[in-house]
PDB file of C-alpha atoms and ligand atoms in Angstrom:
ATOM      1  CA  MET K   6     116.289 105.904  86.732  1.00 53.00           C
ATOM      2  CA  SER K   7     113.925 106.082  83.760  1.00 61.00           C
ATOM      3  CA  PRO K   8     112.515 109.538  82.954  1.00 78.00           C
ATOM      4  CA  VAL K   9     109.286 110.501  84.692  1.00 91.00           C
ATOM      5  CA  HIS K  10     106.159 110.488  82.596  1.00 93.00           C
ATOM      6  CA  PHE K  11     102.632 111.378  83.664  1.00 96.00           C
ATOM      7  CA  GLU K  12      99.234 110.158  82.510  1.00 97.00           C
ATOM      8  CA  ASP K  13      96.666 112.946  82.031  1.00 95.00           C
ATOM      9  CA  LYS K  14      93.709 111.322  83.763  1.00 96.00           C
ATOM     10  CA  CYS K  15      95.605 109.607  86.576  1.00 98.00           C
ATOM     11  CA  LEU K  16      94.773 110.771  90.105  1.00 98.00           C
ATOM     12  CA  PHE K  17      98.213 109.978  91.519  1.00 98.00           C
ATOM     13  CA  CYS K  18     100.001 111.668  88.584  1.00 98.00           C
ATOM     14  CA  LYS K  19      97.969 114.773  89.510  1.00 98.00           C
ATOM     15  CA  ILE K  20      99.048 114.411  93.150  1.00 98.00           C
ATOM     16  CA  ILE K  21     102.698 114.181  92.019  1.00 98.00           C
ATOM     17  CA  GLN K  22     102.251 117.359  89.979  1.00 98.00           C
ATOM     18  CA  LYS K  23     100.517 119.043  92.988  1.00 98.00           C
ATOM     19  CA  LYS K  24      97.399 119.589  90.902  1.00 98.00           C
ATOM     20  CA  ILE K  25      95.536 117.778  93.696  1.00 98.00           C
ATOM     21  CA  PRO K  26      96.585 118.452  97.304  1.00 98.00           C
ATOM     22  CA  SER K  27      97.892 115.685  99.531  1.00 98.00           C
ATOM     23  CA  LYS K  28      99.782 115.361 102.783  1.00 98.00           C
ATOM     24  CA  ILE K  29     103.247 114.602 101.471  1.00 98.00           C
ATOM     25  CA  VAL K  30     105.636 112.893 103.885  1.00 98.00           C
ATOM     26  CA  TYR K  31     108.540 112.199 101.518  1.00 98.00           C
ATOM     27  CA  GLU K  32     109.632 113.332  98.074  1.00 98.00           C
ATOM     28  CA  ASP K  33     112.634 112.952  95.800  1.00 98.00           C
ATOM     29  CA  GLU K  34     113.151 113.051  92.029  1.00 97.00           C
ATOM     30  CA  SER K  35     111.673 109.635  91.367  1.00 98.00           C
ATOM     31  CA  ALA K  36     109.258 108.877  94.221  1.00 98.00           C
ATOM     32  CA  LEU K  37     106.587 110.413  96.422  1.00 98.00           C
ATOM     33  CA  ALA K  38     104.957 109.307  99.673  1.00 99.00           C
ATOM     34  CA  PHE K  39     101.777 110.776 101.131  1.00 99.00           C
ATOM     35  CA  GLU K  40      99.030 109.991 103.617  1.00 99.00           C
ATOM     36  CA  ASP K  41      96.150 107.842 102.416  1.00 99.00           C
ATOM     37  CA  ILE K  42      92.943 109.904 102.319  1.00 98.00           C
ATOM     38  CA  SER K  43      91.004 107.045 103.933  1.00 98.00           C
ATOM     39  CA  PRO K  44      93.424 105.538 106.461  1.00 98.00           C
ATOM     40  CA  GLN K  45      92.890 101.915 107.475  1.00 98.00           C
ATOM     41  CA  ALA K  46      95.393 102.107 110.341  1.00 98.00           C
ATOM     42  CA  PRO K  47      96.921 104.826 112.546  1.00 98.00           C
ATOM     43  CA  VAL K  48      99.771 104.985 110.010  1.00 98.00           C
ATOM     44  CA  HIS K  49      98.655 104.564 106.400  1.00 98.00           C
ATOM     45  CA  LEU K  50     100.966 105.947 103.743  1.00 99.00           C
ATOM     46  CA  LEU K  51     101.157 105.429  99.994  1.00 99.00           C
ATOM     47  CA  ILE K  52     104.571 105.242  98.348  1.00 99.00           C
ATOM     48  CA  ILE K  53     104.563 105.728  94.590  1.00 98.00           C
ATOM     49  CA  PRO K  54     106.975 106.052  91.682  1.00 98.00           C
ATOM     50  CA  LYS K  55     106.746 109.421  89.970  1.00 98.00           C
ATOM     51  CA  THR K  56     106.632 107.774  86.593  1.00 97.00           C
ATOM     52  CA  HIS K  57     103.237 106.347  85.642  1.00 98.00           C
ATOM     53  CA  ILE K  58     103.229 102.557  85.971  1.00 98.00           C
ATOM     54  CA  PRO K  59      99.578 101.400  86.175  1.00 98.00           C
ATOM     55  CA  ARG K  60      99.941  98.095  88.035  1.00 98.00           C
ATOM     56  CA  LEU K  61     102.531  95.764  89.512  1.00 98.00           C
ATOM     57  CA  ALA K  62     101.525  93.571  86.561  1.00 98.00           C
ATOM     58  CA  ASP K  63     102.993  96.204  84.218  1.00 98.00           C
ATOM     59  CA  ILE K  64     106.548  96.387  85.552  1.00 98.00           C
ATOM     60  CA  ASN K  65     109.495  95.293  83.458  1.00 96.00           C
ATOM     61  CA  ALA K  66     113.174  94.573  84.023  1.00 96.00           C
ATOM     62  CA  GLY K  67     114.113  98.243  83.671  1.00 95.00           C
ATOM     63  CA  ASP K  68     112.020  99.127  86.729  1.00 96.00           C
ATOM     64  CA  GLU K  69     114.068  97.119  89.215  1.00 97.00           C
ATOM     65  CA  LYS K  70     115.942 100.052  90.729  1.00 97.00           C
ATOM     66  CA  GLN K  71     112.790 102.111  91.014  1.00 97.00           C
ATOM     67  CA  LEU K  72     110.966  99.287  92.818  1.00 98.00           C
ATOM     68  CA  ALA K  73     113.836  98.671  95.219  1.00 98.00           C
ATOM     69  CA  HIS K  74     113.915 102.419  95.869  1.00 98.00           C
ATOM     70  CA  LEU K  75     110.232 102.365  96.904  1.00 98.00           C
ATOM     71  CA  PHE K  76     110.968  99.751  99.549  1.00 98.00           C
ATOM     72  CA  THR K  77     113.944 101.688 100.868  1.00 98.00           C
ATOM     73  CA  ILE K  78     111.524 104.582 101.373  1.00 98.00           C
ATOM     74  CA  VAL K  79     109.047 102.224 103.062  1.00 98.00           C
ATOM     75  CA  ARG K  80     111.706 101.281 105.607  1.00 98.00           C
ATOM     76  CA  LYS K  81     112.732 104.881 106.208  1.00 98.00           C
ATOM     77  CA  LEU K  82     109.119 105.973 106.766  1.00 98.00           C
ATOM     78  CA  ALA K  83     108.378 102.984 108.999  1.00 98.00           C
ATOM     79  CA  GLU K  84     111.324 104.067 111.140  1.00 98.00           C
ATOM     80  CA  GLU K  85     110.143 107.689 111.224  1.00 98.00           C
ATOM     81  CA  LYS K  86     106.621 106.619 112.198  1.00 98.00           C
ATOM     82  CA  ASN K  87     107.928 104.316 114.957  1.00 98.00           C
ATOM     83  CA  ILE K  88     106.489 101.133 113.473  1.00 98.00           C
ATOM     84  CA  LEU K  89     109.746  99.586 112.295  1.00 98.00           C
ATOM     85  CA  GLU K  90     110.043  97.242 115.283  1.00 98.00           C
ATOM     86  CA  SER K  91     106.391  96.969 116.378  1.00 98.00           C
ATOM     87  CA  GLY K  92     105.546  95.750 112.885  1.00 98.00           C
ATOM     88  CA  PHE K  93     104.008  97.084 109.729  1.00 98.00           C
ATOM     89  CA  ARG K  94     102.221  95.787 106.681  1.00 98.00           C
ATOM     90  CA  THR K  95     102.914  96.585 103.047  1.00 98.00           C
ATOM     91  CA  VAL K  96     100.291  95.882 100.392  1.00 98.00           C
ATOM     92  CA  ILE K  97     100.367  96.255  96.624  1.00 98.00           C
ATOM     93  CA  ASN K  98      97.037  95.549  94.977  1.00 98.00           C
ATOM     94  CA  SER K  99      97.408  94.716  91.291  1.00 98.00           C
ATOM     95  CA  GLY K 100      94.249  94.588  89.203  1.00 98.00           C
ATOM     96  CA  GLU K 101      90.558  94.720  89.945  1.00 97.00           C
ATOM     97  CA  GLU K 102      90.137  91.365  91.656  1.00 97.00           C
ATOM     98  CA  ALA K 103      92.871  92.334  94.115  1.00 97.00           C
ATOM     99  CA  GLY K 104      90.957  95.508  94.940  1.00 97.00           C
ATOM    100  CA  GLN K 105      93.130  98.026  93.088  1.00 98.00           C
ATOM    101  CA  THR K 106      91.134 101.216  92.603  1.00 98.00           C
ATOM    102  CA  VAL K 107      93.818 103.713  91.551  1.00 98.00           C
ATOM    103  CA  PHE K 108      95.766 102.507  88.549  1.00 98.00           C
ATOM    104  CA  HIS K 109      99.121 104.054  89.368  1.00 98.00           C
ATOM    105  CA  LEU K 110     101.383 101.578  91.151  1.00 98.00           C
ATOM    106  CA  HIS K 111     101.488 102.236  94.898  1.00 98.00           C
ATOM    107  CA  VAL K 112     102.755 100.520  98.014  1.00 99.00           C
ATOM    108  CA  HIS K 113     100.482 100.811 101.045  1.00 98.00           C
ATOM    109  CA  LEU K 114     102.443 101.129 104.295  1.00 98.00           C
ATOM    110  CA  MET K 115     100.244 100.513 107.328  1.00 98.00           C
ATOM    111  CA  GLY K 116     101.025 100.219 110.996  1.00 98.00           C
ATOM    112  CA  GLY K 117     100.148 101.241 114.519  1.00 98.00           C
ATOM    113  CA  ARG K 118      97.691  98.417 115.096  1.00 98.00           C
ATOM    114  CA  ALA K 119      97.583  94.615 114.891  1.00 97.00           C
ATOM    115  CA  PHE K 120      96.735  93.053 111.525  1.00 97.00           C
ATOM    116  CA  HIS K 121      95.256  89.674 110.820  1.00 96.00           C
ATOM    117  CA  TRP K 122      95.990  86.942 108.328  1.00 97.00           C
ATOM    118  CA  PRO K 123      94.539  85.916 105.928  1.00 95.00           C
ATOM    119  CA  PRO K 124      93.647  89.466 104.899  1.00 91.00           C
ATOM    120  CA  GLY K 125      90.329  88.666 103.222  1.00 80.00           C
TER     121      GLY K 125
HETATM  122  P1  5GP M   9      94.097 100.661  96.007  1.00 64.08           P
HETATM  123  O1  5GP M   9      92.693 100.293  96.366  1.00 64.08           O
HETATM  124  O2  5GP M   9      94.182 101.066  94.546  1.00 64.08           O
HETATM  125  O3  5GP M   9      95.124  99.653  96.388  1.00 64.08           O
HETATM  126  O4  5GP M   9      94.442 101.927  96.890  1.00 64.08           O
HETATM  127  C1  5GP M   9      94.109 103.218  96.541  1.00 64.08           C
HETATM  128  C2  5GP M   9      94.228 104.048  97.789  1.00 64.08           C
HETATM  129  O5  5GP M   9      94.233 105.415  97.411  1.00 64.08           O
HETATM  130  C3  5GP M   9      93.066 103.872  98.755  1.00 64.08           C
HETATM  131  O6  5GP M   9      93.558 103.424 100.011  1.00 64.08           O
HETATM  132  C4  5GP M   9      92.425 105.250  98.828  1.00 64.08           C
HETATM  133  O7  5GP M   9      91.965 105.595 100.124  1.00 64.08           O
HETATM  134  C5  5GP M   9      93.541 106.161  98.374  1.00 64.08           C
HETATM  135  N1  5GP M   9      93.085 107.367  97.713  1.00 64.08           N
HETATM  136  C6  5GP M   9      92.113 107.470  96.758  1.00 64.08           C
HETATM  137  N2  5GP M   9      91.959 108.736  96.357  1.00 64.08           N
HETATM  138  C7  5GP M   9      92.871 109.461  97.070  1.00 64.08           C
HETATM  139  C8  5GP M   9      93.192 110.863  97.101  1.00 64.08           C
HETATM  140  O8  5GP M   9      92.628 111.687  96.383  1.00 64.08           O
HETATM  141  N3  5GP M   9      94.169 111.246  97.969  1.00 64.08           N
HETATM  142  C9  5GP M   9      94.826 110.364  98.772  1.00 64.08           C
HETATM  143  N4  5GP M   9      95.754 110.851  99.587  1.00 64.08           N
HETATM  144  N5  5GP M   9      94.548 109.038  98.761  1.00 64.08           N
HETATM  145  C10 5GP M   9      93.585 108.594  97.929  1.00 64.08           C
HETATM  146 ZN1   ZN M  10      99.794 107.976  87.212  1.00 64.08          ZN
END
């Protein structure tokens, strides 16, 4: 895994460093998962790499293991939250038009209610 680096003004980098409190549900050396502060479903978690990658648009070939690792964590947390079989939604917003507001790559994991498609 590539070494972790933080960005001074990034909200999620501050959460990783525990400079801002959050409800952490999973942590290892390269990833963190915590509850979204404004949940859009009964389960709404954010899974992030510890290293600062601003957007999905910014990934490169060297990030493949890190990205796969995030989705392994998604599955583990979905199981823990009892939404593995009922169904869950993952969302990655990349860029302003997609609605990204925090520019540190994150996977939304949502479940515990029915979702609709198209998402709007
Ligand atoms: P985005 O819109 O960038 O895809 O998602 C950003 C998410 O971060 C939003 O769902 C928002 O509620 C969440 N968020 C923003 N600020 C904080 C915070 O300080 N703490 C936590 N736990 N979540 C946050
Ligand atoms: Zn960051």
